Structures are given as structure tokens and as C-alpha cells.
mmCIF file with all atom_site columns, C-alpha atoms in Angstrom:
data_model
loop_
_atom_site.group_PDB
_atom_site.id
_atom_site.type_symbol
_atom_site.label_atom_id
_atom_site.label_alt_id
_atom_site.label_comp_id
_atom_site.label_asym_id
_atom_site.label_entity_id
_atom_site.label_seq_id
_atom_site.pdbx_PDB_ins_code
_atom_site.Cartn_x
_atom_site.Cartn_y
_atom_site.Cartn_z
_atom_site.occupancy
_atom_site.B_iso_or_equiv
_atom_site.pdbx_formal_charge
_atom_site.auth_seq_id
_atom_site.auth_comp_id
_atom_site.auth_asym_id
_atom_site.auth_atom_id
_atom_site.pdbx_PDB_model_num
ATOM 1   C CA . MET A 1 1   ? 0.000   0.000  0.000   1.00 0.00 ? 213 MET A CA 1
ATOM 2   C CA . PRO A 1 2   ? 1.543   3.351  -0.975  1.00 0.00 ? 214 PRO A CA 1
ATOM 3   C CA . ALA A 1 3   ? 2.525   5.707  1.816   1.00 0.00 ? 215 ALA A CA 1
ATOM 4   C CA . ARG A 1 4   ? 0.176   8.620  2.404   1.00 0.00 ? 216 ARG A CA 1
ATOM 5   C CA . ARG A 1 5   ? 1.669   12.065 2.048   1.00 0.00 ? 217 ARG A CA 1
ATOM 6   C CA . PRO A 1 6   ? 1.209   14.590 4.864   1.00 0.00 ? 218 PRO A CA 1
ATOM 7   C CA . GLY A 1 7   ? -1.852  16.769 4.407   1.00 0.00 ? 219 GLY A CA 1
ATOM 8   C CA . LEU A 1 8   ? -3.589  14.496 1.892   1.00 0.00 ? 220 LEU A CA 1
ATOM 9   C CA . THR A 1 9   ? -6.400  12.073 2.662   1.00 0.00 ? 221 THR A CA 1
ATOM 10  C CA . ALA A 1 10  ? -7.625  9.123  0.637   1.00 0.00 ? 222 ALA A CA 1
ATOM 11  C CA . ARG A 1 11  ? -10.812 9.885  -1.268  1.00 0.00 ? 223 ARG A CA 1
ATOM 12  C CA . PRO A 1 12  ? -12.763 7.456  -3.423  1.00 0.00 ? 224 PRO A CA 1
ATOM 13  C CA . PRO A 1 13  ? -13.571 8.638  -6.980  1.00 0.00 ? 225 PRO A CA 1
ATOM 14  C CA . ARG A 1 14  ? -17.049 10.107 -7.386  1.00 0.00 ? 226 ARG A CA 1
ATOM 15  C CA . ALA A 1 15  ? -17.496 8.428  -10.764 1.00 0.00 ? 227 ALA A CA 1
ATOM 16  C CA . GLN A 1 16  ? -15.905 5.698  -12.833 1.00 0.00 ? 228 GLN A CA 1
ATOM 17  C CA . GLY A 1 17  ? -15.045 6.044  -16.503 1.00 0.00 ? 229 GLY A CA 1
ATOM 18  C CA . ARG A 1 18  ? -15.717 8.947  -18.816 1.00 0.00 ? 230 ARG A CA 1
ATOM 19  C CA . PRO A 1 19  ? -19.299 10.234 -19.159 1.00 0.00 ? 231 PRO A CA 1
ATOM 20  C CA . SER A 1 20  ? -20.815 10.403 -22.626 1.00 0.00 ? 232 SER A CA 1
ATOM 21  C CA . ALA A 1 21  ? -21.664 13.711 -24.263 1.00 0.00 ? 233 ALA A CA 1
ATOM 22  C CA . ALA A 1 22  ? -25.351 12.989 -23.701 1.00 0.00 ? 234 ALA A CA 1
ATOM 23  C CA . GLU A 1 23  ? -24.778 12.325 -19.992 1.00 0.00 ? 235 GLU A CA 1
ATOM 24  C CA . THR A 1 24  ? -22.701 15.495 -19.642 1.00 0.00 ? 236 THR A CA 1
ATOM 25  C CA . TRP A 1 25  ? -25.422 17.531 -21.339 1.00 0.00 ? 237 TRP A CA 1
ATOM 26  C CA . ARG A 1 26  ? -28.097 15.961 -19.125 1.00 0.00 ? 238 ARG A CA 1
ATOM 27  C CA . ILE A 1 27  ? -26.237 16.811 -15.914 1.00 0.00 ? 239 ILE A CA 1
ATOM 28  C CA . ASN A 1 28  ? -25.439 20.332 -17.115 1.00 0.00 ? 240 ASN A CA 1
ATOM 29  C CA . ARG A 1 29  ? -29.134 20.907 -17.811 1.00 0.00 ? 241 ARG A CA 1
ATOM 30  C CA . ARG A 1 30  ? -29.954 19.668 -14.307 1.00 0.00 ? 242 ARG A CA 1
ATOM 31  C CA . LEU A 1 31  ? -27.327 21.964 -12.789 1.00 0.00 ? 243 LEU A CA 1
ATOM 32  C CA . TRP A 1 32  ? -28.608 24.963 -14.750 1.00 0.00 ? 244 TRP A CA 1
ATOM 33  C CA . TYR A 1 33  ? -32.284 24.209 -14.000 1.00 0.00 ? 245 TYR A CA 1
ATOM 34  C CA . SER A 1 34  ? -31.893 25.201 -10.342 1.00 0.00 ? 246 SER A CA 1
ATOM 35  C CA . GLY A 1 35  ? -32.473 28.922 -9.877  1.00 0.00 ? 247 GLY A CA 1
ATOM 36  C CA . SER A 1 36  ? -30.008 29.202 -6.990  1.00 0.00 ? 248 SER A CA 1
ATOM 37  C CA . ARG A 1 37  ? -27.254 27.474 -8.964  1.00 0.00 ? 249 ARG A CA 1
ATOM 38  C CA . ARG A 1 38  ? -28.050 29.505 -12.080 1.00 0.00 ? 250 ARG A CA 1
ATOM 39  C CA . ARG A 1 39  ? -27.591 32.765 -10.163 1.00 0.00 ? 251 ARG A CA 1
ATOM 40  C CA . LEU A 1 40  ? -24.315 31.508 -8.734  1.00 0.00 ? 252 LEU A CA 1
ATOM 41  C CA . TYR A 1 41  ? -23.072 30.558 -12.189 1.00 0.00 ? 253 TYR A CA 1
ATOM 42  C CA . LEU A 1 42  ? -23.959 33.967 -13.595 1.00 0.00 ? 254 LEU A CA 1
ATOM 43  C CA . ALA A 1 43  ? -22.208 35.685 -10.674 1.00 0.00 ? 255 ALA A CA 1
ATOM 44  C CA . LEU A 1 44  ? -19.125 33.531 -11.267 1.00 0.00 ? 256 LEU A CA 1
ATOM 45  C CA . TRP A 1 45  ? -19.064 34.019 -15.031 1.00 0.00 ? 257 TRP A CA 1
ATOM 46  C CA . VAL A 1 46  ? -20.221 37.478 -16.036 1.00 0.00 ? 258 VAL A CA 1
ATOM 47  C CA . PRO A 1 47  ? -18.620 40.062 -13.677 1.00 0.00 ? 259 PRO A CA 1
ATOM 48  C CA . ASN A 1 48  ? -15.350 38.123 -13.827 1.00 0.00 ? 260 ASN A CA 1
ATOM 49  C CA . GLY A 1 49  ? -15.353 37.974 -17.626 1.00 0.00 ? 261 GLY A CA 1
ATOM 50  C CA . LEU A 1 50  ? -16.120 41.665 -18.005 1.00 0.00 ? 262 LEU A CA 1
ATOM 51  C CA . ILE A 1 51  ? -13.175 42.611 -15.798 1.00 0.00 ? 263 ILE A CA 1
ATOM 52  C CA . VAL A 1 52  ? -10.878 40.329 -17.773 1.00 0.00 ? 264 VAL A CA 1
ATOM 53  C CA . GLY A 1 53  ? -11.948 42.573 -20.657 1.00 0.00 ? 265 GLY A CA 1
ATOM 54  C CA . CYS A 1 54  ? -10.413 45.490 -18.737 1.00 0.00 ? 266 CYS A CA 1
ATOM 55  C CA . GLU A 1 55  ? -7.187  43.542 -18.276 1.00 0.00 ? 267 GLU A CA 1
ATOM 56  C CA . SER A 1 56  ? -7.040  42.713 -21.968 1.00 0.00 ? 268 SER A CA 1
ATOM 57  C CA . LEU A 1 57  ? -6.640  46.450 -22.661 1.00 0.00 ? 269 LEU A CA 1
ATOM 58  C CA . TYR A 1 58  ? -3.516  47.042 -20.564 1.00 0.00 ? 270 TYR A CA 1
ATOM 59  C CA . VAL A 1 59  ? -1.274  47.080 -23.631 1.00 0.00 ? 271 VAL A CA 1
ATOM 60  C CA . ALA A 1 60  ? -3.557  49.462 -25.500 1.00 0.00 ? 272 ALA A CA 1
ATOM 61  C CA . TYR A 1 61  ? -3.841  51.687 -22.424 1.00 0.00 ? 273 TYR A CA 1
ATOM 62  C CA . ASP A 1 62  ? -0.124  51.878 -21.560 1.00 0.00 ? 274 ASP A CA 1
ATOM 63  C CA . SER A 1 63  ? 2.116   49.753 -23.755 1.00 0.00 ? 275 SER A CA 1
ATOM 64  C CA . ARG A 1 64  ? 5.296   50.756 -21.897 1.00 0.00 ? 276 ARG A CA 1
ATOM 65  C CA . HIS A 1 65  ? 4.038   49.621 -18.499 1.00 0.00 ? 277 HIS A CA 1
ATOM 66  C CA . ALA A 1 66  ? 1.525   46.916 -19.427 1.00 0.00 ? 278 ALA A CA 1
ATOM 67  C CA . GLY A 1 67  ? 3.795   44.242 -17.944 1.00 0.00 ? 279 GLY A CA 1
ATOM 68  C CA . LEU A 1 68  ? 3.713   46.048 -14.595 1.00 0.00 ? 280 LEU A CA 1
ATOM 69  C CA . LEU A 1 69  ? -0.080  46.149 -14.676 1.00 0.00 ? 281 LEU A CA 1
ATOM 70  C CA . PHE A 1 70  ? -0.297  42.434 -15.468 1.00 0.00 ? 282 PHE A CA 1
ATOM 71  C CA . ALA A 1 71  ? 2.109   41.663 -12.605 1.00 0.00 ? 283 ALA A CA 1
ATOM 72  C CA . CYS A 1 72  ? 0.051   43.795 -10.231 1.00 0.00 ? 284 CYS A CA 1
ATOM 73  C CA . ALA A 1 73  ? -3.132  42.020 -11.293 1.00 0.00 ? 285 ALA A CA 1
ATOM 74  C CA . ALA A 1 74  ? -1.541  38.643 -10.537 1.00 0.00 ? 286 ALA A CA 1
ATOM 75  C CA . THR A 1 75  ? -0.275  39.928 -7.173  1.00 0.00 ? 287 THR A CA 1
ATOM 76  C CA . GLY A 1 76  ? -3.696  41.217 -6.179  1.00 0.00 ? 288 GLY A CA 1
ATOM 77  C CA . MET A 1 77  ? -5.398  37.974 -7.191  1.00 0.00 ? 289 MET A CA 1
ATOM 78  C CA . LEU A 1 78  ? -2.901  35.832 -5.284  1.00 0.00 ? 290 LEU A CA 1
ATOM 79  C CA . THR A 1 79  ? -3.133  38.002 -2.168  1.00 0.00 ? 291 THR A CA 1
ATOM 80  C CA . GLY A 1 80  ? -6.925  38.043 -2.181  1.00 0.00 ? 292 GLY A CA 1
ATOM 81  C CA . ASP A 1 81  ? -7.221  34.290 -2.694  1.00 0.00 ? 293 ASP A CA 1
ATOM 82  C CA . MET A 1 82  ? -4.667  33.559 0.045   1.00 0.00 ? 294 MET A CA 1
ATOM 83  C CA . LEU A 1 83  ? -6.314  35.853 2.577   1.00 0.00 ? 295 LEU A CA 1
ATOM 84  C CA . MET A 1 84  ? -9.833  34.676 1.819   1.00 0.00 ? 296 MET A CA 1
ATOM 85  C CA . GLY A 1 85  ? -8.962  31.004 1.559   1.00 0.00 ? 297 GLY A CA 1
ATOM 86  C CA . ARG A 1 86  ? -6.679  30.751 4.591   1.00 0.00 ? 298 ARG A CA 1
ATOM 87  C CA . PHE A 1 87  ? -7.228  33.536 7.080   1.00 0.00 ? 299 PHE A CA 1
ATOM 88  C CA . VAL A 1 88  ? -10.773 34.948 6.899   1.00 0.00 ? 300 VAL A CA 1
ATOM 89  C CA . PRO A 1 89  ? -13.108 33.168 9.364   1.00 0.00 ? 301 PRO A CA 1
ATOM 90  C CA . LYS A 1 90  ? -16.086 31.402 7.857   1.00 0.00 ? 302 LYS A CA 1
ATOM 91  C CA . ARG A 1 91  ? -18.570 33.663 9.657   1.00 0.00 ? 303 ARG A CA 1
ATOM 92  C CA . TRP A 1 92  ? -17.200 36.655 7.718   1.00 0.00 ? 304 TRP A CA 1
ATOM 93  C CA . ARG A 1 93  ? -17.118 35.087 4.292   1.00 0.00 ? 305 ARG A CA 1
ATOM 94  C CA . GLU A 1 94  ? -20.787 35.551 3.395   1.00 0.00 ? 306 GLU A CA 1
ATOM 95  C CA . ARG A 1 95  ? -20.674 39.169 4.585   1.00 0.00 ? 307 ARG A CA 1
ATOM 96  C CA . LEU A 1 96  ? -17.663 39.870 2.390   1.00 0.00 ? 308 LEU A CA 1
ATOM 97  C CA . SER A 1 97  ? -18.953 38.122 -0.729  1.00 0.00 ? 309 SER A CA 1
ATOM 98  C CA . ALA A 1 98  ? -20.984 41.033 -2.150  1.00 0.00 ? 310 ALA A CA 1
ATOM 99  C CA . PRO A 1 99  ? -18.384 43.745 -1.316  1.00 0.00 ? 311 PRO A CA 1
ATOM 100 C CA . LEU A 1 100 ? -15.675 41.647 -2.964  1.00 0.00 ? 312 LEU A CA 1
ATOM 101 C CA . ARG A 1 101 ? -17.742 41.284 -6.142  1.00 0.00 ? 313 ARG A CA 1
ATOM 102 C CA . LEU A 1 102 ? -18.038 45.074 -6.287  1.00 0.00 ? 314 LEU A CA 1
ATOM 103 C CA . LEU A 1 103 ? -14.349 45.498 -5.442  1.00 0.00 ? 315 LEU A CA 1
ATOM 104 C CA . LEU A 1 104 ? -13.557 43.501 -8.580  1.00 0.00 ? 316 LEU A CA 1
ATOM 105 C CA . ALA A 1 105 ? -14.925 46.297 -10.780 1.00 0.00 ? 317 ALA A CA 1
ATOM 106 C CA . VAL A 1 106 ? -15.172 49.648 -8.990  1.00 0.00 ? 318 VAL A CA 1
ATOM 107 C CA . PRO A 1 107 ? -11.415 50.488 -8.928  1.00 0.00 ? 319 PRO A CA 1
ATOM 108 C CA . TYR A 1 108 ? -11.308 50.300 -12.740 1.00 0.00 ? 320 TYR A CA 1
ATOM 109 C CA . LEU A 1 109 ? -13.546 53.364 -12.924 1.00 0.00 ? 321 LEU A CA 1
ATOM 110 C CA . VAL A 1 110 ? -10.502 55.522 -12.139 1.00 0.00 ? 322 VAL A CA 1
ATOM 111 C CA . PHE A 1 111 ? -9.095  54.713 -15.580 1.00 0.00 ? 323 PHE A CA 1
ATOM 112 C CA . LEU A 1 112 ? -11.753 56.988 -17.055 1.00 0.00 ? 324 LEU A CA 1
ATOM 113 C CA . VAL A 1 113 ? -9.734  59.972 -15.767 1.00 0.00 ? 325 VAL A CA 1
ATOM 114 C CA . HIS A 1 114 ? -6.307  58.633 -16.850 1.00 0.00 ? 326 HIS A CA 1
ATOM 115 C CA . PRO A 1 115 ? -4.827  58.313 -13.343 1.00 0.00 ? 327 PRO A CA 1
ATOM 116 C CA . SER A 1 116 ? -1.135  58.564 -12.496 1.00 0.00 ? 328 SER A CA 1
ATOM 117 C CA . ARG A 1 117 ? 0.834   55.327 -12.643 1.00 0.00 ? 329 ARG A CA 1
ATOM 118 C CA . PRO A 1 118 ? 0.854   54.733 -8.839  1.00 0.00 ? 330 PRO A CA 1
ATOM 119 C CA . VAL A 1 119 ? -2.921  55.198 -8.701  1.00 0.00 ? 331 VAL A CA 1
ATOM 120 C CA . ALA A 1 120 ? -3.410  52.857 -11.671 1.00 0.00 ? 332 ALA A CA 1
ATOM 121 C CA . VAL A 1 121 ? -1.198  50.219 -10.042 1.00 0.00 ? 333 VAL A CA 1
ATOM 122 C CA . ALA A 1 122 ? -3.083  50.501 -6.738  1.00 0.00 ? 334 ALA A CA 1
ATOM 123 C CA . ALA A 1 123 ? -6.416  50.225 -8.548  1.00 0.00 ? 335 ALA A CA 1
ATOM 124 C CA . VAL A 1 124 ? -5.351  47.077 -10.390 1.00 0.00 ? 336 VAL A CA 1
ATOM 125 C CA . VAL A 1 125 ? -4.040  45.388 -7.223  1.00 0.00 ? 337 VAL A CA 1
ATOM 126 C CA . LEU A 1 126 ? -7.169  46.295 -5.280  1.00 0.00 ? 338 LEU A CA 1
ATOM 127 C CA . ALA A 1 127 ? -9.550  45.196 -8.021  1.00 0.00 ? 339 ALA A CA 1
ATOM 128 C CA . SER A 1 128 ? -7.780  41.892 -8.591  1.00 0.00 ? 340 SER A CA 1
ATOM 129 C CA . ALA A 1 129 ? -8.155  41.027 -4.910  1.00 0.00 ? 341 ALA A CA 1
ATOM 130 C CA . GLY A 1 130 ? -11.889 40.952 -5.680  1.00 0.00 ? 342 GLY A CA 1
ATOM 131 C CA . TYR A 1 131 ? -11.416 37.764 -7.677  1.00 0.00 ? 343 TYR A CA 1
ATOM 132 C CA . SER A 1 132 ? -11.391 35.998 -4.306  1.00 0.00 ? 344 SER A CA 1
ATOM 133 C CA . ALA A 1 133 ? -15.180 36.367 -4.330  1.00 0.00 ? 345 ALA A CA 1
ATOM 134 C CA . GLY A 1 134 ? -15.094 33.417 -6.731  1.00 0.00 ? 346 GLY A CA 1
ATOM 135 C CA . LEU A 1 135 ? -13.868 31.168 -3.905  1.00 0.00 ? 347 LEU A CA 1
ATOM 136 C CA . LEU A 1 136 ? -16.894 32.098 -1.809  1.00 0.00 ? 348 LEU A CA 1
ATOM 137 C CA . LEU A 1 137 ? -19.288 31.564 -4.693  1.00 0.00 ? 349 LEU A CA 1
ATOM 138 C CA . GLN A 1 138 ? -17.716 28.186 -5.484  1.00 0.00 ? 350 GLN A CA 1
ATOM 139 C CA . GLU A 1 139 ? -18.160 27.210 -1.842  1.00 0.00 ? 351 GLU A CA 1
ATOM 140 C CA . ARG A 1 140 ? -21.849 28.057 -2.064  1.00 0.00 ? 352 ARG A CA 1
ATOM 141 C CA . LEU A 1 141 ? -22.178 26.275 -5.401  1.00 0.00 ? 353 LEU A CA 1
ATOM 142 C CA . LEU A 1 142 ? -20.889 23.034 -3.883  1.00 0.00 ? 354 LEU A CA 1
ATOM 143 C CA . ALA A 1 143 ? -23.190 23.478 -0.879  1.00 0.00 ? 355 ALA A CA 1
ATOM 144 C CA . VAL A 1 144 ? -26.301 23.493 -3.115  1.00 0.00 ? 356 VAL A CA 1
ATOM 145 C CA . THR A 1 145 ? -25.099 20.725 -5.468  1.00 0.00 ? 357 THR A CA 1
ATOM 146 C CA . PRO A 1 146 ? -25.445 16.970 -4.818  1.00 0.00 ? 358 PRO A CA 1
ATOM 147 C CA . GLU A 1 147 ? -22.030 15.490 -4.075  1.00 0.00 ? 359 GLU A CA 1
ATOM 148 C CA . GLU A 1 148 ? -22.166 13.109 -7.033  1.00 0.00 ? 360 GLU A CA 1
ATOM 149 C CA . MET A 1 149 ? -22.466 16.110 -9.377  1.00 0.00 ? 361 MET A CA 1
ATOM 150 C CA . SER A 1 150 ? -19.916 18.358 -7.659  1.00 0.00 ? 362 SER A CA 1
ATOM 151 C CA . GLY A 1 151 ? -17.100 17.557 -10.088 1.00 0.00 ? 363 GLY A CA 1
ATOM 152 C CA . GLN A 1 152 ? -19.212 18.397 -13.122 1.00 0.00 ? 364 GLN A CA 1
ATOM 153 C CA . ALA A 1 153 ? -20.599 21.475 -11.363 1.00 0.00 ? 365 ALA A CA 1
ATOM 154 C CA . LEU A 1 154 ? -17.075 22.843 -11.035 1.00 0.00 ? 366 LEU A CA 1
ATOM 155 C CA . GLY A 1 155 ? -16.290 21.794 -14.601 1.00 0.00 ? 367 GLY A CA 1
ATOM 156 C CA . LEU A 1 156 ? -19.277 23.755 -15.881 1.00 0.00 ? 368 LEU A CA 1
ATOM 157 C CA . GLN A 1 157 ? -18.199 26.728 -13.775 1.00 0.00 ? 369 GLN A CA 1
ATOM 158 C CA . SER A 1 158 ? -14.676 26.612 -15.203 1.00 0.00 ? 370 SER A CA 1
ATOM 159 C CA . SER A 1 159 ? -15.909 26.290 -18.791 1.00 0.00 ? 371 SER A CA 1
ATOM 160 C CA . GLY A 1 160 ? -18.264 29.228 -18.340 1.00 0.00 ? 372 GLY A CA 1
ATOM 161 C CA . VAL A 1 161 ? -15.522 31.388 -16.818 1.00 0.00 ? 373 VAL A CA 1
ATOM 162 C CA . LEU A 1 162 ? -13.170 30.723 -19.731 1.00 0.00 ? 374 LEU A CA 1
ATOM 163 C CA . THR A 1 163 ? -15.902 31.374 -22.282 1.00 0.00 ? 375 THR A CA 1
ATOM 164 C CA . MET A 1 164 ? -16.976 34.630 -20.669 1.00 0.00 ? 376 MET A CA 1
ATOM 165 C CA . GLN A 1 165 ? -13.382 35.791 -20.302 1.00 0.00 ? 377 GLN A CA 1
ATOM 166 C CA . GLY A 1 166 ? -12.912 35.399 -24.049 1.00 0.00 ? 378 GLY A CA 1
ATOM 167 C CA . ALA A 1 167 ? -16.189 37.180 -24.698 1.00 0.00 ? 379 ALA A CA 1
ATOM 168 C CA . GLY A 1 168 ? -15.230 39.962 -22.265 1.00 0.00 ? 380 GLY A CA 1
ATOM 169 C CA . ALA A 1 169 ? -11.943 40.561 -24.066 1.00 0.00 ? 381 ALA A CA 1
ATOM 170 C CA . ALA A 1 170 ? -13.721 40.662 -27.430 1.00 0.00 ? 382 ALA A CA 1
ATOM 171 C CA . ILE A 1 171 ? -16.355 43.109 -26.168 1.00 0.00 ? 383 ILE A CA 1
ATOM 172 C CA . ALA A 1 172 ? -13.731 45.337 -24.558 1.00 0.00 ? 384 ALA A CA 1
ATOM 173 C CA . GLY A 1 173 ? -11.707 45.385 -27.768 1.00 0.00 ? 385 GLY A CA 1
ATOM 174 C CA . ALA A 1 174 ? -14.762 46.312 -29.804 1.00 0.00 ? 386 ALA A CA 1
ATOM 175 C CA . VAL A 1 175 ? -15.655 49.170 -27.450 1.00 0.00 ? 387 VAL A CA 1
ATOM 176 C CA . ALA A 1 176 ? -12.049 50.410 -27.454 1.00 0.00 ? 388 ALA A CA 1
ATOM 177 C CA . GLN A 1 177 ? -12.087 50.504 -31.270 1.00 0.00 ? 389 GLN A CA 1
ATOM 178 C CA . VAL A 1 178 ? -14.811 53.144 -31.284 1.00 0.00 ? 390 VAL A CA 1
ATOM 179 C CA . THR A 1 179 ? -13.796 55.001 -28.097 1.00 0.00 ? 391 THR A CA 1
ATOM 180 C CA . SER A 1 180 ? -10.464 54.512 -26.308 1.00 0.00 ? 392 SER A CA 1
ATOM 181 C CA . ALA A 1 181 ? -8.844  51.926 -24.080 1.00 0.00 ? 393 ALA A CA 1
ATOM 182 C CA . ALA A 1 182 ? -9.537  54.011 -20.973 1.00 0.00 ? 394 ALA A CA 1
ATOM 183 C CA . ALA A 1 183 ? -13.188 54.530 -21.913 1.00 0.00 ? 395 ALA A CA 1
ATOM 184 C CA . ALA A 1 184 ? -13.647 50.845 -22.701 1.00 0.00 ? 396 ALA A CA 1
ATOM 185 C CA . MET A 1 185 ? -12.200 49.866 -19.316 1.00 0.00 ? 397 MET A CA 1
ATOM 186 C CA . GLY A 1 186 ? -14.681 52.183 -17.629 1.00 0.00 ? 398 GLY A CA 1
ATOM 187 C CA . VAL A 1 187 ? -17.579 50.784 -19.661 1.00 0.00 ? 399 VAL A CA 1
ATOM 188 C CA . MET A 1 188 ? -16.639 47.195 -18.755 1.00 0.00 ? 400 MET A CA 1
ATOM 189 C CA . ALA A 1 189 ? -16.345 48.127 -15.077 1.00 0.00 ? 401 ALA A CA 1
ATOM 190 C CA . VAL A 1 190 ? -19.772 49.781 -15.084 1.00 0.00 ? 402 VAL A CA 1
ATOM 191 C CA . ALA A 1 191 ? -21.279 46.725 -16.783 1.00 0.00 ? 403 ALA A CA 1
ATOM 192 C CA . SER A 1 192 ? -19.688 44.428 -14.190 1.00 0.00 ? 404 SER A CA 1
ATOM 193 C CA . VAL A 1 193 ? -21.078 46.519 -11.321 1.00 0.00 ? 405 VAL A CA 1
ATOM 194 C CA . ALA A 1 194 ? -24.520 46.523 -12.947 1.00 0.00 ? 406 ALA A CA 1
ATOM 195 C CA . VAL A 1 195 ? -24.575 42.730 -13.265 1.00 0.00 ? 407 VAL A CA 1
ATOM 196 C CA . THR A 1 196 ? -23.372 42.297 -9.673  1.00 0.00 ? 408 THR A CA 1
ATOM 197 C CA . LEU A 1 197 ? -26.086 44.616 -8.353  1.00 0.00 ? 409 LEU A CA 1
ATOM 198 C CA . ALA A 1 198 ? -28.765 42.930 -10.462 1.00 0.00 ? 410 ALA A CA 1
ATOM 199 C CA . LEU A 1 199 ? -27.850 39.494 -9.105  1.00 0.00 ? 411 LEU A CA 1
ATOM 200 C CA . ALA A 1 200 ? -27.383 40.594 -5.482  1.00 0.00 ? 412 ALA A CA 1
ATOM 201 C CA . PRO A 1 201 ? -31.039 40.375 -4.287  1.00 0.00 ? 413 PRO A CA 1
ATOM 202 C CA . GLY A 1 202 ? -31.434 36.811 -5.555  1.00 0.00 ? 414 GLY A CA 1
ATOM 203 C CA . LEU A 1 203 ? -28.115 35.727 -4.077  1.00 0.00 ? 415 LEU A CA 1
ATOM 204 C CA . ARG A 1 204 ? -29.028 37.239 -0.700  1.00 0.00 ? 416 ARG A CA 1
ATOM 205 C CA . ALA A 1 205 ? -32.382 35.464 -0.716  1.00 0.00 ? 417 ALA A CA 1
ATOM 206 C CA . ASP A 1 206 ? -30.703 32.177 -1.646  1.00 0.00 ? 418 ASP A CA 1
ATOM 207 C CA . ALA A 1 207 ? -28.165 32.627 1.161   1.00 0.00 ? 419 ALA A CA 1
ATOM 208 C CA . ALA A 1 208 ? -30.966 33.182 3.681   1.00 0.00 ? 420 ALA A CA 1
ATOM 209 C CA . VAL A 1 209 ? -32.668 29.988 2.528   1.00 0.00 ? 421 VAL A CA 1
ATOM 210 C CA . GLU A 1 210 ? -29.393 28.067 2.807   1.00 0.00 ? 422 GLU A CA 1
ATOM 211 C CA . VAL A 1 211 ? -28.868 29.326 6.371   1.00 0.00 ? 423 VAL A CA 1
ATOM 212 C CA . ARG A 1 212 ? -32.392 28.281 7.399   1.00 0.00 ? 424 ARG A CA 1
ATOM 213 C CA . SER A 1 213 ? -32.018 24.868 5.786   1.00 0.00 ? 425 SER A CA 1
ATOM 214 C CA . CYS A 1 214 ? -28.747 24.285 7.696   1.00 0.00 ? 426 CYS A CA 1
ATOM 215 C CA . ALA A 1 215 ? -30.158 25.441 11.056  1.00 0.00 ? 427 ALA A CA 1
ATOM 216 C CA . PRO A 1 216 ? -30.479 22.661 13.682  1.00 0.00 ? 428 PRO A CA 1
ATOM 217 C CA . ALA A 1 217 ? -33.963 21.230 14.139  1.00 0.00 ? 429 ALA A CA 1
ATOM 218 C CA . GLY A 1 218 ? -36.036 23.004 16.757  1.00 0.00 ? 430 GLY A CA 1
ATOM 219 C CA . ARG A 1 219 ? -34.223 26.326 16.373  1.00 0.00 ? 431 ARG A CA 1
ATOM 220 C CA . THR A 1 220 ? -35.313 29.406 14.486  1.00 0.00 ? 432 THR A CA 1
ATOM 221 C CA . ALA A 1 221 ? -32.877 30.537 11.795  1.00 0.00 ? 433 ALA A CA 1
#
């Protein structure tokens, strides 16, 4: 029997073999049919993809320092994910979810006024920390998904993120063609905020239902 490495536990596979295309489509339809999961998917896909559209314009915005902006975006994302995944207590995570989704977009509004380089760098780092909201949404997605479908639920989430990121870059490029890189970044940020605000009431209602459903019997949630 192979030795177990520290920190890893043995887990049986959730499924055997490779599912057919028809089976994958059937499970994806079932995942999407649930209103609570559908709202989570949209919150994971759309605001994220629109902000990737902002990032795709770094070279057009400042070709000399685009590498710095990309590095700052990676630093902000890493820092946010590490803090949220390792150090923030669970009781605070739901409270921070909505502010983090707004944090992902709002700092990019400063690009509309062509900020100085230090301000632009700070905005990119701060905004990229908002990507950590995805960890909280993924946590909720798994909580409302049957365990046997959790792997495909995350696969659908990943596919949607990649698709929307490509679409976000294409939309941002199209807007920049008729305006400017700075204006397009502002437009994408406003669109991301609008989507986040539109989805917020449904996500809050879903979270309240999840809390009540997890409350111990005999207690009022």
C-alpha cells in the first residue's frame, strides 16, 4: 500500500469512466435548472469575464508599463485568494462576498480619468483582490449541489468562466475601437457593477434559505 503524504487524505472517486456527451449535457441541464445554482453561475461568469476585458486592454492603455499592470493584477489575485482562503473566518465570508464582487470592478472606474501610474497600479491590485469572491461563490455552489455532481458542477463553472473571459476581451476590444482603451475599461467596469447589483437580491435570498435549511432542528434561523 503506498505511503500517504502529509496533508492528503484518501478519497474514493465520485465516478468511474468517462461520461458520454449525452450524460454530460443531461447533468449540465440539471445543474442549470436550479435557480439558486443559475444565479451563482452567472455571478461567477459574467462580472469576472467583463473585468478580464479590462485587463485585456492594458497594452492598448499603456504599452510601456503593461507588464507592470499584469504583474500587479496577478499579485492582487494571489493576495486576495490567500487571505480569503486561509485567514478569513467562515462567519465573515458571506458578509464579504458582495463587497468583494463590487471590489472587482469599482477600482477600474478611475481609468476613465487617466490616473497617475501609482494610482493605476493601486487600482489594479485592489480590483484583482476581488477575484477571491469566486472562492466564496464556489463554496456556495458546492453546498447546493449533490455530491455526485460536484465535479461536473465545477467543470461547468470553469468552462463558463473561460468562455466569458474570451467574450469579455472581445467586447472590450470592440468598445475600445470606437472610443479609447480608458473609456472601454470604464464601460466594462460599469457593466460588471450593474450585473453584480442585479444578481445581489437573488443571491441574498438564496443565502438566507441556505442558512435556514442548515439550522439545527427546533431552532429558528
